[in-house]
PDB file of C-alpha atoms in Angstrom:
ATOM      1  CA  MET A 140     -30.073   5.120   9.732  1.00 73.00           C
ATOM      2  CA  LEU A 141     -27.393   7.293   8.191  1.00 77.00           C
ATOM      3  CA  GLU A 142     -27.523   8.371   4.601  1.00 93.00           C
ATOM      4  CA  GLU A 143     -24.913   7.044   2.252  1.00 94.00           C
ATOM      5  CA  ILE A 144     -22.901   8.891  -0.252  1.00 96.00           C
ATOM      6  CA  LYS A 145     -20.474   7.440  -2.887  1.00 96.00           C
ATOM      7  CA  PHE A 146     -17.087   8.917  -3.640  1.00 96.00           C
ATOM      8  CA  ARG A 147     -14.620   8.379  -6.487  1.00 95.00           C
ATOM      9  CA  PHE A 148     -10.930   9.018  -6.143  1.00 95.00           C
ATOM     10  CA  ILE A 149      -8.553   9.974  -8.999  1.00 94.00           C
ATOM     11  CA  ALA A 150      -5.662   7.704  -9.900  1.00 91.00           C
ATOM     12  CA  GLY A 151      -2.614   8.342  -7.688  1.00 93.00           C
ATOM     13  CA  THR A 152      -4.566   8.970  -4.563  1.00 96.00           C
ATOM     14  CA  ALA A 153      -3.160   7.097  -1.531  1.00 97.00           C
ATOM     15  CA  ILE A 154      -5.484   4.945   0.504  1.00 98.00           C
ATOM     16  CA  GLU A 155      -4.738   6.908   3.598  1.00 98.00           C
ATOM     17  CA  GLU A 156      -5.769  10.172   1.924  1.00 98.00           C
ATOM     18  CA  ALA A 157      -8.920   8.638   0.465  1.00 98.00           C
ATOM     19  CA  ILE A 158      -9.936   7.384   3.925  1.00 98.00           C
ATOM     20  CA  GLN A 159      -9.173  10.716   5.489  1.00 98.00           C
ATOM     21  CA  VAL A 160     -11.279  12.594   2.907  1.00 98.00           C
ATOM     22  CA  ALA A 161     -14.116  10.097   3.296  1.00 98.00           C
ATOM     23  CA  ARG A 162     -14.096  10.452   7.078  1.00 98.00           C
ATOM     24  CA  THR A 163     -14.056  14.219   6.856  1.00 98.00           C
ATOM     25  CA  ALA A 164     -17.034  14.112   4.530  1.00 97.00           C
ATOM     26  CA  ALA A 165     -18.819  11.668   6.832  1.00 97.00           C
ATOM     27  CA  ARG A 166     -18.392  14.070   9.720  1.00 97.00           C
ATOM     28  CA  ILE A 167     -19.541  17.112   7.787  1.00 96.00           C
ATOM     29  CA  TYR A 168     -22.567  15.510   6.218  1.00 96.00           C
ATOM     30  CA  SER A 169     -23.377  12.976   9.065  1.00 96.00           C
ATOM     31  CA  CYS A 170     -23.395  10.033   6.622  1.00 97.00           C
ATOM     32  CA  ILE A 171     -21.569   6.936   5.602  1.00 98.00           C
ATOM     33  CA  VAL A 172     -19.157   7.307   2.697  1.00 98.00           C
ATOM     34  CA  LYS A 173     -18.783   4.320   0.268  1.00 98.00           C
ATOM     35  CA  PHE A 174     -16.072   4.005  -2.368  1.00 98.00           C
ATOM     36  CA  ARG A 175     -14.270   1.388  -4.411  1.00 97.00           C
ATOM     37  CA  PHE A 176     -10.484   1.620  -4.197  1.00 96.00           C
ATOM     38  CA  ASN A 177      -8.391  -0.714  -6.396  1.00 93.00           C
ATOM     39  CA  GLY A 178     -11.257  -3.167  -6.544  1.00 92.00           C
ATOM     40  CA  VAL A 179     -11.928  -3.110  -2.809  1.00 95.00           C
ATOM     41  CA  ASN A 180     -15.274  -1.820  -1.524  1.00 97.00           C
ATOM     42  CA  MET A 181     -14.866   0.494   1.440  1.00 98.00           C
ATOM     43  CA  GLU A 182     -17.310   2.161   3.845  1.00 98.00           C
ATOM     44  CA  VAL A 183     -16.142   4.941   6.160  1.00 98.00           C
ATOM     45  CA  CYS A 184     -18.073   6.493   9.107  1.00 97.00           C
ATOM     46  CA  SER A 185     -17.290   9.624  11.001  1.00 97.00           C
ATOM     47  CA  SER A 186     -15.806   7.771  13.991  1.00 97.00           C
ATOM     48  CA  ASP A 187     -13.627   5.372  12.042  1.00 98.00           C
ATOM     49  CA  ASP A 188      -9.905   5.173  12.886  1.00 98.00           C
ATOM     50  CA  ILE A 189      -7.806   5.797   9.726  1.00 97.00           C
ATOM     51  CA  ASN A 190      -5.128   3.283  10.609  1.00 97.00           C
ATOM     52  CA  GLU A 191      -7.765   0.551  11.309  1.00 98.00           C
ATOM     53  CA  LYS A 192      -9.414   1.274   7.940  1.00 98.00           C
ATOM     54  CA  VAL A 193      -6.070   1.087   6.177  1.00 97.00           C
ATOM     55  CA  THR A 194      -5.462  -2.334   7.801  1.00 96.00           C
ATOM     56  CA  GLU A 195      -8.978  -3.413   6.704  1.00 97.00           C
ATOM     57  CA  TYR A 196      -8.323  -2.324   3.209  1.00 97.00           C
ATOM     58  CA  MET A 197      -4.996  -4.160   3.006  1.00 95.00           C
ATOM     59  CA  SER A 198      -6.576  -7.330   4.373  1.00 94.00           C
ATOM     60  CA  LYS A 199      -9.359  -7.076   1.820  1.00 94.00           C
ATOM     61  CA  LEU A 200      -6.866  -6.351  -0.976  1.00 91.00           C
ATOM     62  CA  LYS A 201      -4.763  -9.429  -0.085  1.00 89.00           C
ATOM     63  CA  GLY A 202      -7.869 -11.598   0.018  1.00 84.00           C
ATOM     64  CA  SER A 203      -9.132 -10.481  -3.349  1.00 75.00           C
ATOM     65  CA  LYS A 204      -5.783 -11.052  -5.001  1.00 66.00           C
ATOM     66  CA  LYS A 205      -5.670 -14.584  -3.701  1.00 61.00           C
ATOM     67  CA  CYS A 206      -8.945 -15.298  -5.483  1.00 55.00           C
ATOM     68  CA  LEU A 207      -7.556 -13.966  -8.780  1.00 54.00           C
ATOM     69  CA  ILE A 208      -4.482 -16.215  -8.759  1.00 53.00           C
ATOM     70  CA  LYS A 209      -5.079 -19.540 -10.526  1.00 56.00           C
ATOM     71  CA  LYS A 210      -2.879 -22.579 -10.124  1.00 56.00           C
ATOM     72  CA  THR A 211      -1.949 -24.298 -13.305  1.00 56.00           C
TER      73      THR A 211
END
């Protein structure tokens, strides 16, 4: 099993950049990188495709926003 490390990104970081940095770290350290980005939990491995991870992020983000909207 791969080790896990957690990352934090500063405000203003684009999701594409965050995933790229996480994937690079996963490759260097042979681990899984976990981080929370705008309320969405993400995991990135060394072999992950950046575009697929961005799509996954957007899907999770849309799903979480639906849960926050209350009908009155």
